[in-house]
Amino acid sequence: MKKRWKHGVYVLIALAMLLIALPRISLTGGLGLVNGFGIVWVLFALMVIGANLHFLLGVDDEKRQALERVRKAKLQQWQLQLDKERGRSI
């Protein structure tokens, strides 16, 4: 929970940068070097916002819990398999 505030600040900063920059980026001149840079910059800012929102929404926590459930199920299967093999050898 302590680190979440940093991600909130990062989202706000990236949004502010995007809101300031978008009106200044002109796409009327065709696909030139300057316009290409502007497009790449906007895409990068959107990626930064998306990554921080991903963390803030707790998607990583859900994924981690799902992976933990899968890991426990596999361990239980392996344990059953080992117990079965030990029963045959005795």
XYZ file of N, CA and C in Angstrom:
270
model
N 0.824 -1.189 0.000
C 0.000 0.000 0.000
C 0.870 1.256 0.000
N 2.060 1.131 0.592
C 2.948 2.285 0.715
C 3.436 2.759 -0.654
N 3.673 1.825 -1.571
C 4.203 2.190 -2.877
C 3.121 2.672 -3.840
N 1.870 2.439 -3.524
C 0.782 2.786 -4.443
C 0.676 4.294 -4.668
N 0.999 5.105 -3.686
C 0.859 6.542 -3.863
C 1.812 7.057 -4.931
N 2.990 6.407 -5.038
C 3.946 6.819 -6.068
C 3.360 6.606 -7.458
N 2.680 5.485 -7.636
C 2.104 5.198 -8.946
C 0.971 6.173 -9.266
N 0.228 6.584 -8.256
C -0.802 7.595 -8.457
C -0.200 8.920 -8.897
N 0.909 9.289 -8.280
C 1.598 10.528 -8.657
C 2.136 10.419 -10.080
N 2.682 9.255 -10.442
C 3.206 9.054 -11.799
C 2.098 9.173 -12.836
N 0.925 8.630 -12.527
C -0.206 8.743 -13.451
C -0.598 10.202 -13.621
N -0.672 10.935 -12.526
C -1.049 12.344 -12.602
C -0.027 13.164 -13.392
N 1.241 12.897 -13.178
C 2.288 13.624 -13.912
C 2.218 13.307 -15.401
N 2.068 12.023 -15.736
C 2.003 11.635 -17.145
C 0.753 12.221 -17.810
N -0.368 12.227 -17.100
C -1.585 12.841 -17.655
C -1.400 14.335 -17.878
N -0.770 15.004 -16.922
C -0.527 16.443 -17.065
C 0.383 16.708 -18.263
N 1.429 15.915 -18.407
C 2.327 16.084 -19.556
C 1.578 15.861 -20.861
N 0.723 14.867 -20.877
C -0.033 14.548 -22.079
C -1.020 15.668 -22.410
N -1.703 16.184 -21.393
C -2.663 17.255 -21.628
C -1.989 18.546 -22.090
N -0.788 18.785 -21.618
C -0.058 19.975 -22.047
C 0.476 19.798 -23.465
N 0.941 18.596 -23.791
C 1.597 18.366 -25.075
C 0.626 18.139 -26.231
N -0.514 17.514 -25.971
C -1.425 17.173 -27.074
C -1.854 18.368 -27.922
N -2.219 19.493 -27.340
C -2.603 20.627 -28.202
C -1.449 21.166 -29.042
N -0.234 20.910 -28.628
C 0.931 21.438 -29.348
C 1.426 20.505 -30.444
N 0.966 19.259 -30.426
C 1.392 18.306 -31.443
C 0.454 18.445 -32.634
N 1.030 18.792 -33.780
C 0.245 19.001 -34.985
C 0.485 17.843 -35.948
N -0.582 17.266 -36.418
C -0.461 16.171 -37.386
C -0.866 16.618 -38.782
N -0.998 17.915 -39.000
C -1.440 18.420 -40.293
C -0.325 18.455 -41.329
N 0.907 18.371 -40.910
C 2.037 18.475 -41.830
C 2.424 17.160 -42.478
N 1.657 16.120 -42.306
C 2.008 14.824 -42.878
C 2.906 14.042 -41.927
N 3.464 12.976 -42.452
C 4.322 12.122 -41.631
C 5.778 12.536 -41.790
N 6.199 13.432 -40.968
C 7.586 13.862 -40.959
C 8.274 13.390 -39.694
N 9.507 13.780 -39.550
C 10.281 13.387 -38.381
C 9.690 13.972 -37.093
N 9.276 15.225 -37.155
C 8.720 15.884 -35.977
C 7.390 15.239 -35.586
N 6.540 14.985 -36.568
C 5.247 14.362 -36.285
C 5.435 12.932 -35.791
N 6.387 12.219 -36.353
C 6.682 10.862 -35.903
C 7.122 10.858 -34.453
N 7.961 11.821 -34.092
C 8.388 11.927 -32.703
C 7.201 12.206 -31.792
N 6.317 13.095 -32.222
C 5.143 13.424 -31.423
C 4.251 12.211 -31.202
N 4.053 11.425 -32.231
C 3.224 10.225 -32.114
C 3.867 9.218 -31.170
N 5.161 8.992 -31.324
C 5.872 8.052 -30.450
C 5.837 8.540 -29.007
N 5.989 9.831 -28.816
C 5.968 10.396 -27.464
C 4.610 10.180 -26.806
N 3.532 10.420 -27.558
C 2.184 10.215 -27.020
C 1.974 8.746 -26.680
N 2.402 7.835 -27.548
C 2.257 6.406 -27.283
C 3.038 5.996 -26.030
N 4.236 6.552 -25.879
C 5.025 6.250 -24.687
C 4.331 6.758 -23.424
N 3.785 7.958 -23.478
C 3.069 8.508 -22.318
C 1.858 7.648 -21.984
N 1.141 7.164 -22.990
C -0.008 6.296 -22.750
C 0.417 4.957 -22.146
N 1.580 4.462 -22.574
C 2.099 3.222 -21.981
C 2.447 3.421 -20.510
N 3.045 4.553 -20.184
C 3.385 4.859 -18.789
C 2.113 4.933 -17.944
N 1.102 5.605 -18.461
C -0.167 5.720 -17.737
C -0.793 4.342 -17.566
N -0.807 3.550 -18.636
C -1.397 2.217 -18.568
C -0.683 1.305 -17.583
N 0.634 1.347 -17.576
C 1.396 0.493 -16.667
C 1.142 0.856 -15.214
N 1.072 2.137 -14.933
C 0.823 2.558 -13.552
C -0.616 2.279 -13.127
N -1.559 2.435 -14.041
C -2.943 2.084 -13.720
C -3.078 0.585 -13.491
N -2.346 -0.198 -14.266
C -2.338 -1.653 -14.099
C -1.922 -2.008 -12.673
N -0.906 -1.348 -12.187
C -0.448 -1.594 -10.818
C -1.465 -1.093 -9.798
N -2.007 0.098 -10.018
C -2.945 0.679 -9.057
C -4.237 -0.129 -8.936
N -4.670 -0.715 -10.033
C -5.911 -1.483 -10.011
C -5.727 -2.860 -9.397
N -4.501 -3.227 -9.109
C -4.254 -4.488 -8.415
C -4.304 -5.712 -9.301
N -4.113 -5.537 -10.585
C -4.151 -6.681 -11.487
C -3.003 -7.634 -11.163
N -1.881 -7.103 -10.757
C -0.748 -7.950 -10.387
C -1.083 -8.833 -9.193
N -1.822 -8.296 -8.228
C -2.203 -9.073 -7.054
C -3.104 -10.240 -7.448
N -4.063 -9.976 -8.329
C -4.962 -11.040 -8.789
C -4.183 -12.117 -9.531
N -3.269 -11.675 -10.378
C -2.471 -12.618 -11.154
C -1.582 -13.454 -10.231
N -1.010 -12.804 -9.242
C -0.147 -13.505 -8.298
C -0.937 -14.551 -7.506
N -2.140 -14.204 -7.097
C -2.979 -15.150 -6.368
C -3.382 -16.327 -7.246
N -3.700 -16.055 -8.505
C -4.064 -17.143 -9.422
C -2.874 -18.066 -9.646
N -1.685 -17.498 -9.828
C -0.488 -18.312 -10.010
C -0.171 -19.122 -8.759
N -0.429 -18.556 -7.594
C -0.203 -19.280 -6.340
C -1.149 -20.475 -6.241
N -2.406 -20.295 -6.635
C -3.356 -21.418 -6.628
C -2.908 -22.526 -7.573
N -2.425 -22.148 -8.754
C -1.940 -23.139 -9.717
C -0.724 -23.865 -9.158
N 0.176 -23.124 -8.542
C 1.381 -23.736 -7.976
C 1.023 -24.740 -6.879
N 0.085 -24.371 -6.019
C -0.323 -25.272 -4.945
C -0.991 -26.528 -5.505
N -1.795 -26.370 -6.553
C -2.454 -27.534 -7.164
C -1.420 -28.468 -7.778
N -0.395 -27.911 -8.431
C 0.667 -28.743 -9.015
C 1.449 -29.467 -7.932
N 1.758 -28.768 -6.849
C 2.483 -29.410 -5.745
C 1.668 -30.561 -5.158
N 0.374 -30.352 -5.044
C -0.484 -31.406 -4.509
C -0.518 -32.611 -5.455
N -0.567 -32.358 -6.767
C -0.537 -33.450 -7.739
C 0.776 -34.208 -7.667
N 1.875 -33.485 -7.559
C 3.181 -34.138 -7.467
C 3.280 -34.976 -6.195
N 2.734 -34.444 -5.109
C 2.766 -35.181 -3.842
C 1.951 -36.464 -3.956
N 0.786 -36.398 -4.575
C -0.028 -37.591 -4.787
C 0.699 -38.610 -5.661
N 1.370 -38.108 -6.692
C 2.135 -38.992 -7.582
C 3.270 -39.670 -6.815
N 3.979 -38.918 -5.979
C 5.069 -39.502 -5.184
C 4.537 -40.528 -4.188
N 3.420 -40.199 -3.543
C 2.824 -41.147 -2.596
C 2.395 -42.425 -3.307
N 1.880 -42.280 -4.504
C 1.446 -43.435 -5.290
C 2.644 -44.311 -5.646
N 3.744 -43.671 -6.062
C 4.952 -44.419 -6.431
C 5.586 -45.091 -5.211
N 5.551 -44.434 -4.084
C 6.093 -45.028 -2.843
C 5.267 -46.231 -2.420
N 3.968 -46.147 -2.606
C 3.082 -47.261 -2.262
C 3.359 -48.482 -3.118
N 3.751 -48.285 -4.364
C 4.067 -49.412 -5.257
C 5.373 -50.068 -4.897
N 6.342 -49.254 -4.456
C 7.678 -49.795 -4.191
C 7.760 -50.519 -2.855
N 6.829 -50.273 -1.953
C 6.893 -50.906 -0.627
C 6.311 -52.279 -0.668
